[in-house]
Short mmCIF file of C-alpha atoms in Angstrom, two decimals:
data_model
loop_
_atom_site.label_atom_id
_atom_site.label_comp_id
_atom_site.label_asym_id
_atom_site.label_seq_id
_atom_site.Cartn_x
_atom_site.Cartn_y
_atom_site.Cartn_z
CA MET A 67 171.65 38.58 138.12
CA LYS A 68 172.45 35.14 137.32
CA LYS A 69 170.09 32.36 135.79
CA ASP A 70 170.65 29.29 138.08
CA LEU A 71 168.38 25.94 136.68
CA ILE A 72 167.74 23.86 140.04
CA SER A 73 164.04 23.17 140.06
CA ILE A 74 161.70 23.01 136.99
CA THR A 75 159.75 25.37 139.09
CA ASP A 76 162.65 28.05 138.68
CA TYR A 77 161.44 28.14 135.24
CA SER A 78 157.87 30.07 134.42
CA LYS A 79 155.26 28.22 132.18
CA ASP A 80 156.97 31.19 129.12
CA GLU A 81 160.76 30.06 129.85
CA TYR A 82 159.00 26.25 128.93
CA LEU A 83 157.70 27.72 125.86
CA LYS A 84 161.07 29.59 125.32
CA ILE A 85 163.23 26.71 125.72
CA MET A 86 161.09 24.06 123.50
CA LYS A 87 161.09 27.08 120.79
CA LEU A 88 165.19 27.61 120.85
CA ALA A 89 165.62 23.25 120.89
CA ALA A 90 163.65 23.22 117.67
CA GLU A 91 165.38 25.90 116.30
CA PHE A 92 168.82 24.21 117.80
CA GLU A 93 167.71 20.44 115.95
CA GLU A 94 167.59 22.49 112.92
CA ASN A 95 171.12 23.80 113.27
CA PRO A 96 172.65 22.43 116.07
CA ASN A 97 176.31 23.71 115.24
CA GLN A 98 176.60 27.00 116.57
CA GLU A 99 179.45 29.00 118.22
CA LEU A 100 177.49 31.07 120.97
CA LEU A 101 179.90 29.37 123.40
CA LYS A 102 183.07 30.53 121.12
CA GLY A 103 185.53 31.37 124.14
CA LYS A 104 183.83 30.37 127.27
CA VAL A 105 184.44 27.31 129.39
CA VAL A 106 182.00 24.83 131.37
CA ALA A 107 182.62 23.02 134.26
CA SER A 108 181.03 19.47 134.02
CA LEU A 109 180.89 18.12 137.62
CA PHE A 110 179.62 14.44 138.09
CA PHE A 111 179.69 13.64 141.51
CA GLU A 112 177.66 10.48 140.00
CA PRO A 113 178.07 8.07 137.38
CA SER A 114 175.78 9.33 134.29
CA THR A 115 175.76 8.16 130.88
CA ARG A 116 173.43 9.72 128.80
CA THR A 117 173.07 13.39 131.02
CA ARG A 118 177.26 13.98 131.46
CA LEU A 119 177.52 13.32 127.59
CA SER A 120 174.54 14.73 126.66
CA PHE A 121 175.38 18.19 127.52
CA GLU A 122 179.11 17.33 126.59
CA THR A 123 177.90 17.27 123.59
CA ALA A 124 175.71 20.16 123.21
CA ILE A 125 178.93 22.26 125.06
CA SER A 126 181.14 21.04 122.06
CA ARG A 127 178.61 21.71 119.10
CA LEU A 128 178.19 25.32 120.58
CA GLY A 129 181.70 25.63 120.78
CA GLY A 130 182.56 26.00 124.32
CA ARG A 131 185.65 23.81 126.04
CA ILE A 132 184.76 21.80 128.40
CA VAL A 133 186.53 20.74 132.49
CA GLY A 134 185.35 18.71 134.88
CA PHE A 135 185.28 14.72 136.04
CA ALA A 136 182.92 12.40 135.30
CA ASP A 137 184.35 10.16 138.48
CA PRO A 138 184.62 12.09 141.65
CA GLY A 139 186.98 9.10 142.50
CA SER A 140 189.66 11.39 140.18
CA SER A 141 188.51 14.69 141.87
CA SER A 142 189.97 16.62 145.50
CA ALA A 143 186.56 14.93 147.03
CA THR A 144 188.72 11.95 147.60
CA LYS A 145 191.37 13.34 149.44
CA GLY A 146 188.46 15.19 151.91
CA GLU A 147 187.75 18.50 149.99
CA THR A 148 183.78 20.01 150.90
CA LEU A 149 181.60 20.96 148.09
CA HIS A 150 182.06 24.09 149.22
CA ASP A 151 185.28 24.41 148.44
CA THR A 152 185.43 22.24 145.14
CA ILE A 153 182.14 24.89 143.68
CA LYS A 154 184.53 28.25 144.47
CA MET A 155 187.54 26.99 142.99
CA VAL A 156 186.07 25.83 140.42
CA SER A 157 183.82 28.47 139.21
CA ASN A 158 187.48 30.94 139.51
CA TYR A 159 188.19 28.48 135.96
CA ALA A 160 184.38 27.96 134.40
CA ASP A 161 181.56 30.33 133.40
CA LEU A 162 179.09 28.01 133.59
CA ILE A 163 178.43 24.52 135.70
CA VAL A 164 176.81 21.57 135.09
CA MET A 165 176.79 19.61 138.02
CA ARG A 166 175.35 16.12 139.01
CA HIS A 167 175.16 15.08 142.75
CA PRO A 168 173.91 11.95 144.87
CA LEU A 169 172.54 14.01 147.57
CA GLU A 170 169.24 16.52 147.29
CA GLY A 171 169.87 20.14 148.09
CA ALA A 172 173.43 19.38 146.56
CA ALA A 173 172.49 22.22 143.21
CA ARG A 174 170.78 24.38 145.10
CA TYR A 175 173.64 25.22 147.65
CA ALA A 176 176.48 25.28 144.90
CA ALA A 177 174.38 27.68 143.05
CA GLU A 178 173.98 29.81 146.54
CA ILE A 179 177.97 29.56 146.82
CA SER A 180 179.33 29.92 142.77
CA PRO A 181 179.30 33.28 141.40
CA VAL A 182 178.49 31.67 138.06
CA PRO A 183 175.49 30.25 136.64
CA VAL A 184 174.72 26.43 137.86
CA ILE A 185 172.28 23.64 136.04
CA ASN A 186 171.75 20.82 137.65
CA ALA A 187 171.76 17.39 136.14
CA GLY A 188 170.76 15.70 139.34
CA ASP A 189 170.82 15.84 142.73
CA GLY A 190 169.70 12.60 144.24
CA ALA A 191 165.74 11.53 144.60
CA ASN A 192 165.22 14.98 143.89
CA GLN A 193 164.82 17.33 141.03
CA HIS A 194 166.02 16.89 137.14
CA PRO A 195 164.94 19.91 135.71
CA THR A 196 167.64 19.00 131.77
CA GLN A 197 165.75 15.92 131.62
CA THR A 198 161.37 17.47 132.14
CA LEU A 199 162.75 20.03 129.68
CA LEU A 200 163.68 17.15 127.31
CA ASP A 201 161.00 15.33 128.23
CA MET A 202 158.32 18.17 127.56
CA TYR A 203 160.30 18.74 123.94
CA SER A 204 159.13 14.92 123.56
CA ILE A 205 155.98 14.93 124.08
CA LEU A 206 155.50 18.33 122.38
CA LYS A 207 157.10 16.66 119.17
CA THR A 208 155.21 13.60 118.83
CA GLN A 209 151.73 15.11 120.46
CA GLY A 210 151.71 18.49 118.81
CA THR A 211 150.66 19.96 122.25
CA LEU A 212 151.95 20.14 126.11
CA ASP A 213 147.79 20.14 126.84
CA ASN A 214 145.28 18.21 128.39
CA MET A 215 147.86 15.16 128.16
CA ASN A 216 146.99 11.83 130.01
CA ILE A 217 150.34 10.81 131.55
CA PHE A 218 150.93 7.28 132.66
CA MET A 219 154.16 7.27 134.94
CA VAL A 220 155.04 3.52 135.66
CA GLY A 221 157.74 2.22 138.49
CA ASP A 222 160.15 3.82 140.75
CA LEU A 223 157.87 6.74 141.72
CA LYS A 224 159.56 7.66 145.38
CA PHE A 225 162.78 7.82 144.46
CA GLY A 226 162.50 8.58 140.29
CA ARG A 227 163.05 12.25 140.23
CA THR A 228 162.64 12.53 136.05
CA VAL A 229 159.46 11.19 137.24
CA HIS A 230 158.82 14.25 140.38
CA SER A 231 159.84 17.34 137.50
CA LEU A 232 157.94 16.02 134.96
CA LEU A 233 154.76 16.08 137.03
CA MET A 234 155.69 19.80 138.26
CA ALA A 235 155.99 20.38 134.80
CA MET A 236 153.14 19.50 132.80
CA SER A 237 150.86 20.62 135.69
CA GLU A 238 151.15 24.15 133.88
CA PHE A 239 150.25 22.60 130.64
CA GLY A 240 145.97 22.87 130.28
CA SER A 241 144.10 19.97 132.24
CA PRO A 242 146.64 16.63 132.16
CA ILE A 243 145.59 13.72 134.05
CA PHE A 244 148.22 11.89 136.03
CA ASN A 245 147.85 8.06 136.08
CA PHE A 246 150.73 6.26 139.04
CA ILE A 247 151.82 2.98 138.96
CA ALA A 248 153.43 1.33 141.38
CA PRO A 249 154.55 -1.15 144.05
CA GLU A 250 153.10 0.20 147.88
CA GLU A 251 156.77 0.97 148.81
CA LEU A 252 158.23 2.81 145.21
CA GLN A 253 154.61 5.01 145.25
CA MET A 254 154.44 8.89 144.00
CA PRO A 255 155.33 10.83 147.53
CA LYS A 256 152.72 12.38 149.66
CA VAL A 257 154.36 16.30 148.71
CA TYR A 258 153.84 15.59 144.83
CA LYS A 259 149.89 14.18 145.28
CA LEU A 260 149.18 17.38 147.52
CA PHE A 261 150.85 19.91 144.79
CA LEU A 262 148.49 17.94 142.55
CA LYS A 263 144.99 18.07 144.76
CA GLU A 264 145.98 22.04 145.49
CA LYS A 265 145.97 22.84 141.91
CA GLY A 266 142.85 20.80 141.35
CA ILE A 267 144.85 18.30 138.76
CA ARG A 268 143.10 14.60 138.27
CA PHE A 269 145.51 11.59 139.28
CA PHE A 270 144.73 8.37 139.61
CA GLU A 271 146.39 5.30 141.62
CA HIS A 272 147.48 1.98 140.68
CA THR A 273 148.95 -1.35 141.80
CA GLU A 274 148.43 -3.34 138.67
CA PHE A 275 150.23 -2.98 134.86
CA THR A 276 147.12 -4.10 133.39
CA ASP A 277 144.90 -2.54 130.26
CA ILE A 278 144.00 0.76 131.90
CA ILE A 279 146.94 2.17 129.46
CA SER A 280 144.82 1.71 126.61
CA GLU A 281 143.61 5.41 127.53
CA ALA A 282 147.16 7.13 127.84
CA ASP A 283 148.73 9.55 125.78
CA ILE A 284 152.70 8.83 126.94
CA ILE A 285 153.40 5.75 129.77
CA TYR A 286 156.50 7.21 130.94
CA MET A 287 158.74 3.99 132.10
CA THR A 288 161.05 4.17 135.24
CA ARG A 289 163.62 1.72 136.68
CA VAL A 290 163.60 0.13 140.05
CA GLN A 291 166.98 2.54 140.86
CA LYS A 292 168.79 -0.17 143.32
CA GLU A 293 171.45 2.50 144.17
CA ARG A 294 168.56 4.55 145.43
CA PHE A 295 167.79 0.98 148.56
CA SER A 296 169.46 0.75 151.53
CA ASP A 297 168.01 -3.16 151.87
CA PRO A 298 168.55 -4.67 148.91
CA ILE A 299 166.30 -7.68 149.95
CA GLU A 300 163.61 -4.96 149.55
CA TYR A 301 165.49 -4.02 145.88
CA GLU A 302 165.18 -7.97 145.08
CA LYS A 303 160.79 -7.64 145.76
CA VAL A 304 160.18 -5.30 143.37
CA LYS A 305 162.76 -5.19 140.92
CA ASN A 306 160.69 -6.79 138.17
CA ILE A 307 157.73 -5.73 139.12
CA TYR A 308 156.36 -3.96 135.71
CA ILE A 309 157.93 -5.20 132.47
CA LEU A 310 156.26 -3.18 129.47
CA ASN A 311 156.11 -5.98 126.10
CA ASN A 312 154.99 -5.52 122.40
CA ALA A 313 152.08 -7.45 123.44
CA MET A 314 150.46 -4.95 126.14
CA LEU A 315 150.48 -1.78 123.08
CA LYS A 316 148.07 -3.26 120.78
CA ASN A 317 145.36 -1.74 122.39
CA THR A 318 146.46 1.75 123.09
CA LYS A 319 146.22 4.64 121.27
CA PRO A 320 147.51 5.54 117.52
CA ASN A 321 149.06 8.66 119.17
CA VAL A 322 150.96 7.09 122.86
CA LYS A 323 154.59 7.41 122.64
CA ILE A 324 156.56 5.18 125.21
CA LEU A 325 159.51 7.74 126.55
CA HIS A 326 162.02 6.97 129.73
CA PRO A 327 164.62 8.74 131.24
CA LEU A 328 167.10 5.63 130.66
CA PRO A 329 169.05 3.47 131.32
CA ARG A 330 166.37 0.52 131.00
CA VAL A 331 167.19 -2.24 132.91
CA ASN A 332 164.42 -5.05 132.13
CA GLU A 333 161.44 -2.85 132.57
CA ILE A 334 161.21 -2.58 128.79
CA HIS A 335 161.17 -5.38 126.53
CA THR A 336 163.71 -5.41 123.92
CA ASP A 337 160.48 -6.46 121.58
CA VAL A 338 159.32 -3.08 122.35
CA ASP A 339 162.06 -1.37 120.94
CA SER A 340 160.53 -1.45 116.88
CA ASN A 341 157.64 -0.15 117.74
CA GLU A 342 156.82 3.08 116.58
CA LYS A 343 155.48 3.76 119.93
CA ALA A 344 158.60 3.18 121.32
CA TYR A 345 160.38 6.81 121.75
CA TYR A 346 163.10 6.31 124.37
CA PHE A 347 166.02 6.24 121.61
CA THR A 348 164.99 9.74 119.77
CA GLN A 349 164.04 10.85 123.52
CA ALA A 350 167.82 10.75 123.98
CA LEU A 351 168.28 12.40 120.98
CA ASN A 352 166.75 15.30 121.88
CA GLY A 353 168.12 16.21 125.29
CA VAL A 354 171.03 17.29 123.03
CA PHE A 355 168.82 20.10 121.37
CA THR A 356 167.16 20.93 124.84
CA ARG A 357 170.19 21.20 126.76
CA GLU A 358 171.72 23.68 123.89
CA ALA A 359 168.86 25.43 124.44
CA ILE A 360 169.32 25.24 128.27
CA ILE A 361 172.48 26.55 128.24
CA ALA A 362 172.18 29.14 125.55
CA HIS A 363 169.22 30.63 127.85
CA THR A 364 171.25 30.58 130.94
CA MET A 365 174.13 31.83 129.29
CA ASN A 366 171.60 34.92 128.00
CA LEU A 367 172.97 33.78 124.62
CA LYS A 368 169.59 33.59 122.81
#
């Protein structure tokens, strides 16, 4: 039976821990010829830099070959080809498909059609499971544990697929506490708050970005995503609402780390970059090792 990774809930807690262990092994030794003779299709129907490049780096370090596109304008989608036909065609050529798509549910649909495994590299505002796993690896590396974390999620919690997936995964570890900092227009959707309530996990909602972050173990910043707004006036109202600067970190815990799925716009001031609590660039590097681990697990190579 093929292993797809479409939602973070496709993996069990044991699989999360297996990915963490494999990621640490790949960090020690990233160049392994596990994909020698294999072809991976990289289908990015939506722009991406870090996710696409880290996947392609992971595939290259594993000795695989890459086919696909980084711009749907260069694919037959511009001629009216359906997603169904694209996936059917590509699955003839590749042993694994990595796909990003702007429509929620597109990755699940692709997995149902494809005879080869599909890894979701982000589908609309829905899920981004590989980002979640690299976020978890970053938390584990910096905190020494995944249990009992106090996680502050800041910014676009409505459309931010990374926070949705991370919330669901981290709810499996110890007794986490979540603090959501967002304007009224971008608050965490009710479905995720209901999920936490049903699991008996505490969460708190705030609209002000203040010294409450002094309690945080992890500050997870997100950008307000212009591309998710149909009304540019609504975007302009909230785009600069929360900006983290170096002075705000003065009274935070010594172990706190700042994560961000990137790209940032201006929600983290550049004066934070030199602070030892800033971790977002190393977090992006962790993506290569984590995605090597995910590919190896998906293809039953380790």
